[in-house]
């Protein structure tokens, strides 16, 4: 007897898996047993028949090039709840039960399932607070990073980056908001201006009467969920925003002496004129040193570094809470280098322990990046052609503004 073809084996394995899902659903939620439609061999879904016309279904769905689990609500004008393939079967059947039982009882889908999450958390609690006050919560992302996006006839899979933390997207008549709970920085509160097509950051501490913070974010201990919900519900008039940095115009002509902005081998502070290496060959379409200083200063302020200001020749950007190092090297920053710079930052401290900010045009090793997070440092990559900052460690990644517009994916 010939060995069965691969597609037949795959279909049989899928059939057995859906039989197991059916069994676990009935074991965990026996009240639905009489409503479960036994999966046929060719089916890729588990169905709970709620009426002659309505069903809740757990489906194995393909989104272009990726497969995912989808729980389809009986109210068909809503997007499905989407889950990764490695989601525990108990979570999948509990999600199916939540949607089915909500329809049968005529009640809303309970939290956290209504937010496509399997466990209660601070971000689902925030969403519940806001929803209870009539604020429109568009999206909640926590442990489950999968979401269905796009128009209903062309739904696509969107996967949120872990560095975005847990977040909720909220719509107001005059503002679109993303409030995030980051692993290292705590609460980050951003608003989107559709006219200018830019994100702005709200100073949570200042808005809640705590004063401006020298660094972005606010801890859960200082700002409990209820306080953040109060601030959001109060609307735009209550939000104190950091000024938005605008991209500077790139000069067309550059002098060779304007090409390098960074200290080369020494961690000491240097006059601004000494930060430019005249031996560096001229390259077109690069921002001038003054442009770079202004753009870095503007971006740090936009991110929420509340005490940065324009410095002098010795220190282009001044801060009482951070020691800012400028680096230009071909090799990646190593762990010993980051440790040395972190020691320099500590030595520069007076009344307040200074943390390290590094602005570099080079890369960084993984161990050095991990140490920087441990040392509560921020390592930024500078694109000298545009003056824009990127992130070289998780703490720096967490302070960056969202990349996508609200409603266009995580």
XYZ file of C-alpha atoms in Angstrom:
410
model
C 0.000 0.000 0.000
C 1.543 3.349 -0.981
C 2.301 5.917 1.686
C -0.450 8.585 1.764
C 0.422 11.944 0.212
C 1.491 14.864 2.370
C -1.700 16.878 1.922
C -3.753 13.914 3.132
C -1.571 13.525 6.233
C -1.823 17.270 6.923
C -5.612 17.194 6.564
C -5.907 14.230 8.936
C -3.648 15.903 11.494
C -5.737 19.065 11.282
C -8.925 17.004 11.764
C -7.492 15.375 14.903
C -6.467 18.774 16.258
C -9.968 20.200 15.816
C -11.416 17.109 17.494
C -9.130 17.831 20.447
C -10.255 21.469 20.489
C -13.878 20.316 20.538
C -13.178 17.968 23.445
C -11.406 20.655 25.498
C -14.174 23.181 24.773
C -16.827 20.766 26.062
C -14.734 19.847 29.125
C -14.150 23.486 30.091
C -17.569 24.811 29.082
C -20.093 21.942 29.184
C -23.037 24.355 28.823
C -22.062 24.727 25.156
C -21.839 20.986 24.459
C -25.219 20.747 22.712
C -24.339 23.695 20.461
C -20.996 22.445 19.187
C -21.030 21.314 15.582
C -18.667 18.389 15.211
C -15.849 19.248 12.791
C -15.813 17.324 9.525
C -12.582 15.956 8.105
C -12.288 18.737 5.531
C -13.123 21.588 7.961
C -10.583 24.050 9.344
C -12.921 25.482 11.951
C -14.810 24.633 15.128
C -18.356 25.988 15.166
C -20.760 26.826 18.000
C -24.260 27.182 16.520
C -26.066 29.932 18.423
C -29.183 30.097 16.245
C -30.315 29.034 12.812
C -28.359 31.943 11.335
C -25.668 32.828 13.870
C -22.511 30.977 14.877
C -19.282 31.658 16.709
C -16.294 29.959 15.116
C -12.672 29.180 15.843
C -10.855 29.040 12.514
C -7.392 28.290 11.222
C -6.949 31.202 8.828
C -4.332 32.187 6.280
C -3.464 35.882 6.014
C -1.485 36.132 2.791
C 1.712 34.313 3.814
C 0.969 33.630 7.496
C -1.419 31.337 9.342
C -3.152 32.333 12.573
C -6.114 31.388 14.726
C -9.207 33.554 14.344
C -12.264 33.658 16.596
C -15.203 34.946 14.573
C -17.850 36.889 16.478
C -21.512 36.139 15.672
C -21.823 39.876 14.967
C -20.232 39.638 11.547
C -19.499 43.338 11.052
C -16.727 43.115 13.657
C -13.181 42.008 12.872
C -12.141 38.562 14.113
C -10.074 38.080 17.233
C -6.688 36.839 15.973
C -4.189 34.694 17.892
C -0.730 33.209 17.137
C -0.452 29.555 16.140
C 1.313 28.687 19.412
C -1.555 30.005 21.559
C -2.506 27.387 24.198
C -5.638 25.455 23.254
C -7.247 26.446 26.559
C -6.974 30.116 25.598
C -8.489 29.460 22.170
C -11.549 27.613 23.479
C -12.031 30.155 26.286
C -12.018 32.957 23.702
C -14.599 31.079 21.625
C -16.714 30.566 24.753
C -16.514 34.268 25.673
C -17.950 35.359 22.320
C -20.580 32.606 22.205
C -21.844 33.118 25.758
C -21.973 36.912 25.299
C -24.292 36.442 22.334
C -26.470 33.906 24.168
C -26.892 36.136 27.234
C -27.218 39.384 25.284
C -24.335 40.947 27.189
C -21.059 42.507 26.017
C -18.034 40.277 25.558
C -16.313 40.356 28.972
C -12.899 41.819 29.629
C -10.175 40.891 28.761
C -11.594 38.870 25.840
C -13.304 41.918 24.362
C -9.837 43.428 23.942
C -8.482 40.209 22.373
C -6.455 39.441 25.465
C -6.523 36.309 27.609
C -5.480 37.868 30.935
C -6.416 41.010 32.816
C -3.632 43.589 32.949
C -3.061 47.270 33.567
C -3.722 48.058 29.902
C -7.031 46.146 29.811
C -7.966 47.825 33.103
C -7.256 51.210 31.500
C -9.385 50.268 28.488
C -12.234 49.223 30.791
C -12.005 52.545 32.682
C -12.125 54.533 29.446
C -14.904 52.479 27.892
C -16.969 52.915 31.049
C -16.661 56.690 30.645
C -17.808 56.623 27.046
C -14.352 57.035 25.508
C -13.925 55.121 22.243
C -11.126 52.552 22.629
C -10.062 51.463 19.144
C -7.428 48.872 19.945
C -5.738 47.212 22.905
C -2.467 45.289 22.573
C -0.950 43.376 25.474
C 0.383 39.822 25.563
C -1.398 38.994 22.307
C 0.457 40.962 19.615
C -1.748 39.758 16.727
C -4.542 41.896 15.328
C -6.710 41.921 12.208
C -6.364 45.142 10.210
C -7.595 46.727 7.029
C -11.028 46.760 5.383
C -13.355 43.842 6.056
C -13.145 42.554 2.486
C -9.322 42.560 2.631
C -8.390 41.846 6.231
C -4.666 41.543 6.866
C -2.602 40.330 9.807
C -0.739 42.965 11.833
C 1.810 41.974 14.475
C 2.863 44.568 17.051
C 6.540 44.895 17.901
C 7.401 43.906 21.476
C 9.296 47.169 21.947
C 5.973 49.024 21.660
C 4.970 47.576 25.036
C 1.347 47.144 25.995
C -0.813 49.939 24.634
C -4.302 51.205 23.941
C -5.314 53.382 20.999
C -8.118 55.813 21.799
C -10.140 58.109 19.528
C -11.422 61.544 20.558
C -13.292 64.024 18.345
C -10.180 66.208 18.168
C -7.359 63.727 18.761
C -6.035 60.212 18.217
C -4.107 58.850 21.188
C -1.814 55.948 21.948
C -1.052 55.362 25.624
C 1.598 52.706 26.258
C 2.961 50.899 29.280
C 6.617 50.241 28.451
C 8.733 47.592 30.229
C 11.493 50.055 31.211
C 9.895 53.509 31.098
C 6.318 52.943 32.257
C 3.555 55.122 30.827
C 4.144 56.857 27.486
C 1.333 59.032 26.135
C 1.375 60.085 22.448
C -1.160 61.990 20.333
C -1.448 62.124 16.550
C -2.164 65.266 14.545
C -3.662 64.177 11.182
C -3.303 67.657 9.662
C 0.446 67.789 10.237
C 0.807 63.981 10.119
C 3.012 63.994 13.213
C 2.979 62.398 16.650
C 3.390 64.517 19.789
C 4.267 63.335 23.277
C 2.269 64.362 26.332
C 4.199 65.103 29.525
C 2.242 62.910 31.939
C 3.925 64.287 35.051
C 3.357 67.903 34.098
C -0.236 67.197 33.028
C -1.007 65.584 36.390
C 0.673 68.311 38.434
C 3.890 66.436 39.243
C 6.171 68.744 37.270
C 8.212 68.003 34.163
C 10.236 64.793 34.320
C 13.850 64.785 33.082
C 13.218 61.531 31.225
C 10.299 60.174 29.202
C 7.570 58.114 30.812
C 6.069 57.687 34.238
C 6.048 54.693 36.547
C 2.927 52.742 37.426
C 3.701 53.449 41.074
C 3.628 57.226 40.529
C 0.753 57.188 38.047
C -1.807 54.438 38.747
C -4.217 53.294 36.071
C -7.051 55.409 37.485
C -4.949 58.610 37.269
C -4.003 57.925 33.645
C -7.660 57.204 32.838
C -8.650 60.521 34.460
C -6.071 62.383 32.374
C -7.184 60.753 29.134
C -10.862 61.309 29.872
C -10.250 65.006 30.585
C -9.412 65.523 26.924
C -6.904 67.599 25.021
C -7.306 70.693 27.175
C -5.687 68.835 30.092
C -2.677 67.537 28.161
C 0.644 69.352 28.354
C 2.614 68.454 25.225
C 6.285 68.499 24.392
C 7.159 70.634 21.399
C 7.426 68.650 18.167
C 10.741 68.552 16.337
C 10.446 69.233 12.609
C 12.928 67.826 10.088
C 15.505 70.514 9.237
C 16.231 71.393 5.626
C 19.359 69.677 4.379
C 21.966 72.106 3.113
C 23.229 71.532 -0.431
C 26.797 72.648 0.149
C 29.042 71.319 2.891
C 32.537 72.230 3.946
C 34.925 69.393 4.679
C 35.484 70.663 8.203
C 31.771 70.232 8.980
C 31.592 66.477 8.517
C 32.217 64.966 11.960
C 30.405 65.910 15.116
C 31.646 63.266 17.491
C 34.486 62.746 19.926
C 36.718 60.135 18.399
C 38.604 58.349 21.140
C 38.302 60.353 24.312
C 35.261 60.529 26.603
C 36.073 64.044 27.780
C 33.949 67.020 26.731
C 35.371 69.010 23.820
C 34.649 72.464 22.409
C 32.172 72.434 19.551
C 34.835 73.490 17.020
C 36.956 70.497 18.021
C 34.096 68.111 17.350
C 34.599 68.599 13.610
C 37.310 66.548 11.954
C 38.736 68.486 9.009
C 40.368 65.343 7.619
C 36.988 63.794 6.868
C 36.262 63.991 3.117
C 33.307 66.038 1.951
C 30.118 64.091 1.256
C 26.984 65.622 -0.239
C 23.532 65.785 1.337
C 24.614 65.736 4.971
C 23.319 68.055 7.637
C 25.704 70.652 9.001
C 27.056 70.283 12.548
C 24.719 73.014 13.762
C 21.794 71.269 12.083
C 22.774 68.008 13.774
C 22.966 69.572 17.228
C 19.603 71.274 16.733
C 17.932 68.144 15.382
C 19.267 65.915 18.175
C 18.238 68.477 20.789
C 14.803 68.818 19.203
C 14.253 65.077 19.054
C 15.378 64.459 22.632
C 12.973 67.167 23.804
C 10.174 65.708 21.664
C 10.818 62.247 23.137
C 10.306 63.670 26.621
C 13.798 64.388 27.959
C 12.544 67.357 29.907
C 15.746 69.083 31.001
C 17.831 69.113 27.806
C 18.776 72.528 26.479
C 21.224 74.134 24.103
C 24.684 74.197 25.620
C 27.933 75.885 24.705
C 31.106 75.053 22.794
C 32.187 72.569 25.442
C 28.809 70.834 25.779
C 26.541 71.213 22.726
C 23.528 69.848 24.637
C 23.196 70.474 28.362
C 21.359 68.318 30.900
C 21.437 68.154 34.682
C 20.317 64.516 34.677
C 22.131 63.019 31.674
C 25.700 62.925 30.442
C 25.553 63.097 26.631
C 28.373 61.503 24.622
C 28.892 61.959 20.876
C 30.709 59.106 19.110
C 31.907 58.468 15.573
C 33.601 55.137 14.967
C 33.446 52.413 12.345
C 33.419 49.566 14.864
C 30.407 48.716 16.978
C 30.345 50.059 20.514
C 31.601 47.295 22.795
C 30.604 46.454 26.351
C 33.891 47.831 27.801
C 33.331 51.102 25.934
C 29.774 51.465 27.204
C 30.943 50.626 30.742
C 33.656 53.268 30.463
C 31.203 55.891 29.210
C 28.755 54.962 31.941
C 31.520 55.510 34.476
C 32.238 58.916 32.948
C 28.554 59.792 33.324
C 28.615 58.775 36.989
C 31.799 60.783 37.573
C 30.149 63.847 36.029
C 27.342 63.665 38.580
C 27.037 66.247 41.319
C 23.775 66.471 43.265
C 21.974 64.027 40.951
C 23.318 60.735 39.562
C 23.636 61.284 35.839
C 22.584 58.601 33.399
C 24.248 58.099 30.037
C 22.984 59.119 26.597
C 25.168 58.153 23.624
C 24.671 59.607 20.139
C 26.630 57.494 17.651
C 26.811 57.047 13.896
C 28.097 53.497 14.354
C 26.606 50.285 15.669
C 26.624 48.468 18.985
C 27.194 44.867 20.051
C 24.359 42.886 21.614
C 26.113 42.519 24.997
C 26.817 46.261 25.035
C 23.176 46.997 24.241
C 22.053 44.697 27.058
C 24.458 46.369 29.498
C 23.180 49.796 28.456
C 19.639 48.737 29.383
C 20.888 47.431 32.718
C 22.708 50.723 33.355
C 19.545 52.709 32.453
C 21.401 54.318 29.552
C 20.040 55.398 26.168
C 22.064 54.578 23.050
C 20.838 56.366 19.923
C 21.975 55.902 16.345
C 22.257 59.113 14.343
C 21.663 59.104 10.601
C 23.888 62.005 9.644
C 22.233 62.382 6.233
C 18.881 63.256 7.808
C 19.710 64.135 11.402
C 17.223 61.530 12.616
C 17.740 59.368 15.692
C 17.171 55.620 15.853
C 17.568 53.170 18.722
C 20.494 50.912 19.658
C 19.042 49.500 22.889
C 15.610 48.756 24.293
C 15.416 51.873 26.454
C 16.129 54.050 23.431
C 13.623 52.060 21.380
C 10.925 52.700 23.975
C 11.259 56.487 23.725
C 10.824 56.650 19.944
C 7.509 57.961 18.676
C 5.080 55.511 17.016
C 5.874 54.812 13.378
C 2.356 54.163 12.092
C -0.732 56.290 12.035
C -3.624 55.238 14.313
C -5.729 52.430 12.868
C -3.007 51.376 10.405
C -1.546 48.458 12.286
C 0.276 48.058 15.588
